[in-house]
XYZ file of C-alpha atoms in Angstrom:
229
model
C -49.625 98.586 -80.842
C -49.687 100.831 -83.887
C -47.257 100.661 -86.777
C -47.079 103.664 -89.080
C -45.252 103.703 -92.398
C -44.418 107.013 -94.020
C -43.519 106.827 -97.688
C -43.149 109.158 -100.624
C -46.574 108.047 -101.843
C -48.792 107.759 -98.803
C -49.091 107.398 -95.061
C -50.538 104.104 -93.888
C -51.432 102.993 -90.380
C -51.900 99.371 -89.351
C -53.708 99.603 -86.046
C -54.635 97.131 -83.361
C -54.141 93.450 -84.112
C -55.787 90.511 -82.373
C -53.492 90.105 -79.324
C -54.052 86.363 -79.044
C -53.068 85.877 -82.682
C -49.988 88.049 -82.435
C -48.808 86.619 -79.132
C -48.218 83.111 -80.389
C -47.974 83.453 -84.166
C -44.223 83.924 -84.048
C -43.635 80.811 -81.967
C -46.026 78.503 -83.776
C -45.323 79.553 -87.338
C -41.561 79.599 -86.939
C -41.638 76.089 -85.536
C -43.985 74.876 -88.258
C -41.900 76.388 -91.007
C -38.736 74.712 -89.799
C -40.400 71.333 -89.496
C -42.173 71.169 -92.814
C -39.464 72.633 -95.003
C -41.397 75.790 -95.778
C -39.797 79.063 -96.704
C -39.587 82.477 -95.154
C -37.354 85.370 -96.144
C -33.634 84.615 -95.670
C -32.229 82.845 -93.663
C -35.003 80.230 -93.814
C -34.359 77.618 -96.505
C -35.728 74.228 -97.576
C -34.645 71.096 -95.768
C -31.903 69.117 -97.473
C -29.785 66.095 -96.663
C -31.485 63.343 -94.708
C -34.954 64.835 -95.171
C -35.339 64.731 -98.937
C -38.649 62.881 -98.810
C -41.185 65.566 -97.959
C -43.464 62.936 -96.414
C -40.848 62.117 -93.764
C -41.290 63.397 -90.247
C -38.619 65.656 -88.818
C -37.305 64.579 -85.421
C -36.859 67.772 -83.440
C -34.978 68.309 -80.209
C -35.227 71.367 -77.990
C -32.497 72.553 -75.645
C -33.596 75.040 -73.024
C -36.915 74.533 -71.247
C -37.572 78.067 -70.090
C -40.496 80.232 -71.168
C -39.826 80.148 -74.907
C -38.652 76.544 -74.968
C -41.888 75.430 -73.325
C -43.934 77.257 -75.957
C -42.117 75.359 -78.701
C -42.549 72.093 -76.780
C -46.284 72.598 -76.405
C -46.807 73.495 -80.058
C -45.041 70.321 -81.143
C -46.758 68.038 -78.643
C -50.159 69.469 -79.548
C -49.612 68.553 -83.188
C -49.558 72.135 -84.437
C -46.402 71.584 -86.469
C -46.898 69.631 -89.677
C -44.375 66.767 -89.912
C -42.605 67.988 -86.793
C -42.130 65.355 -84.092
C -40.589 66.316 -80.773
C -38.404 63.399 -79.730
C -36.029 64.797 -77.115
C -35.348 67.760 -74.854
C -32.413 68.964 -72.793
C -31.985 71.299 -69.860
C -29.237 71.964 -67.343
C -31.730 71.819 -64.460
C -32.484 68.120 -63.830
C -35.650 68.828 -61.846
C -37.318 69.963 -65.079
C -36.770 66.685 -66.915
C -39.159 64.156 -65.241
C -42.171 66.066 -66.581
C -40.958 65.472 -70.132
C -39.911 61.887 -69.503
C -43.508 61.245 -68.434
C -44.596 62.460 -71.865
C -42.447 59.847 -73.562
C -39.584 62.130 -74.566
C -35.895 61.333 -74.298
C -34.236 63.766 -71.900
C -30.665 64.989 -71.547
C -28.898 67.181 -69.023
C -26.974 69.177 -71.620
C -27.296 70.391 -75.171
C -24.078 68.621 -76.060
C -25.511 65.275 -74.954
C -28.663 65.865 -76.979
C -26.637 66.768 -80.072
C -24.589 63.584 -79.783
C -27.573 61.337 -79.061
C -28.616 60.476 -82.615
C -32.243 61.029 -81.574
C -32.887 64.157 -83.650
C -32.630 65.604 -87.151
C -32.959 69.232 -86.078
C -32.181 71.246 -82.978
C -34.050 74.247 -81.635
C -31.894 76.315 -79.284
C -33.800 78.226 -76.606
C -31.093 78.544 -73.975
C -29.598 81.676 -72.402
C -27.976 83.800 -75.090
C -24.346 83.040 -74.278
C -24.868 79.372 -75.223
C -26.344 80.015 -78.663
C -23.047 80.158 -80.549
C -21.370 77.082 -79.094
C -24.467 74.893 -79.285
C -25.307 76.109 -82.775
C -21.851 75.350 -84.134
C -21.755 71.964 -82.394
C -25.132 71.014 -83.864
C -24.146 72.075 -87.381
C -20.886 70.149 -87.133
C -22.925 67.105 -86.094
C -25.012 67.404 -89.261
C -28.152 68.766 -87.629
C -30.467 71.443 -88.959
C -30.588 74.351 -86.513
C -32.982 77.052 -85.397
C -31.664 79.557 -82.854
C -33.916 81.777 -80.798
C -33.122 85.477 -80.786
C -30.470 86.726 -80.581
C -28.333 84.223 -82.435
C -25.362 85.347 -80.305
C -24.580 87.866 -77.597
C -21.598 89.367 -79.439
C -20.970 90.290 -83.074
C -17.875 88.093 -83.398
C -19.765 85.078 -82.071
C -22.635 85.718 -84.461
C -20.175 85.822 -87.355
C -18.663 82.493 -86.272
C -22.071 80.863 -86.105
C -23.166 82.210 -89.486
C -19.866 81.102 -91.031
C -20.393 77.583 -89.672
C -23.857 77.518 -91.238
C -22.674 78.865 -94.585
C -19.985 76.174 -94.693
C -22.752 73.558 -94.628
C -25.246 74.551 -97.336
C -26.872 71.121 -97.191
C -28.231 72.026 -93.744
C -30.940 74.501 -92.823
C -29.938 77.230 -90.390
C -32.357 79.879 -89.197
C -32.404 82.549 -86.547
C -35.440 84.166 -85.015
C -35.868 87.935 -85.053
C -38.202 90.049 -82.960
C -41.696 89.392 -84.319
C -40.258 88.551 -87.717
C -42.951 86.100 -88.736
C -46.002 87.702 -87.156
C -48.685 88.230 -89.810
C -48.764 92.011 -89.435
C -45.041 92.386 -90.136
C -45.171 89.912 -92.986
C -47.927 92.104 -94.469
C -45.842 95.237 -94.033
C -42.929 93.541 -95.769
C -45.223 92.491 -98.602
C -46.488 96.054 -99.040
C -43.013 97.574 -98.989
C -41.388 95.036 -101.304
C -44.329 95.106 -103.683
C -43.921 98.824 -104.212
C -47.508 99.584 -103.240
C -46.371 102.281 -100.813
C -43.666 103.837 -102.957
C -40.210 104.614 -101.569
C -39.978 104.042 -97.828
C -38.800 107.186 -96.058
C -39.523 106.531 -92.406
C -40.906 103.827 -90.129
C -42.446 104.698 -86.771
C -43.128 101.834 -84.384
C -45.170 102.758 -81.306
C -45.638 100.053 -78.702
C -47.288 101.070 -75.450
C -48.167 97.703 -73.941
C -44.687 96.290 -73.328
C -43.292 96.630 -69.829
C -40.905 94.464 -67.866
C -40.573 95.048 -64.159
C -37.274 94.652 -62.354
C -38.398 91.178 -61.270
C -38.032 90.020 -64.883
C -34.372 91.009 -65.002
C -33.713 89.493 -61.601
C -35.280 86.174 -62.611
C -32.074 85.012 -64.337
C -28.520 86.250 -63.970
C -27.968 86.387 -67.746
C -30.845 88.704 -68.626
C -29.934 92.218 -69.785
C -26.197 91.608 -69.383
C -23.324 91.603 -71.864
C -22.733 88.040 -70.749
C -26.044 87.180 -72.405
């Protein structure tokens, strides 16, 4: 991957980046930031409410045990997230749950059951896209901090409802992931642009030649690449 910035002052190229670092930085750092009350550019905010003592652990639940959900699970169980303790998971496919029960986690067959369980302080939503809005609003209404995997909703109106629910509860932390938002290379680009080191930004060219998804990817789940989300 090569990212090129063209500005009024200069032309800068940030070339190849360690693929192992970039592959998992987004997952690990986003999870760690949520758990320890760190800050990233909006919409990440400090923890409030029941987690005022910064020495307290944050009980985290994950709903959705697909590819991304499992990455978050592993990061938490491997102790990579400061103060973050995975206490419970949920998935609509019951055959996935025994593996997590064996690891000492509470398991639930729906996000709604996990939200109502009282076992968690924060919920990470890694379900199919069409569930992001309803689960996010339900979690916020239950007084839980929320992180939603990208996209926060499948439709603009749903996204607006979810954001409105979060803004109505400023004592809670709500955050949504964006494509590669917290990878080090893009954080550096943001730093350079906002710091004025490159002058006025005129054009951004993003060339990515190593991303390809075969038809099998889209056939793996009936919600992928559909308006249904």
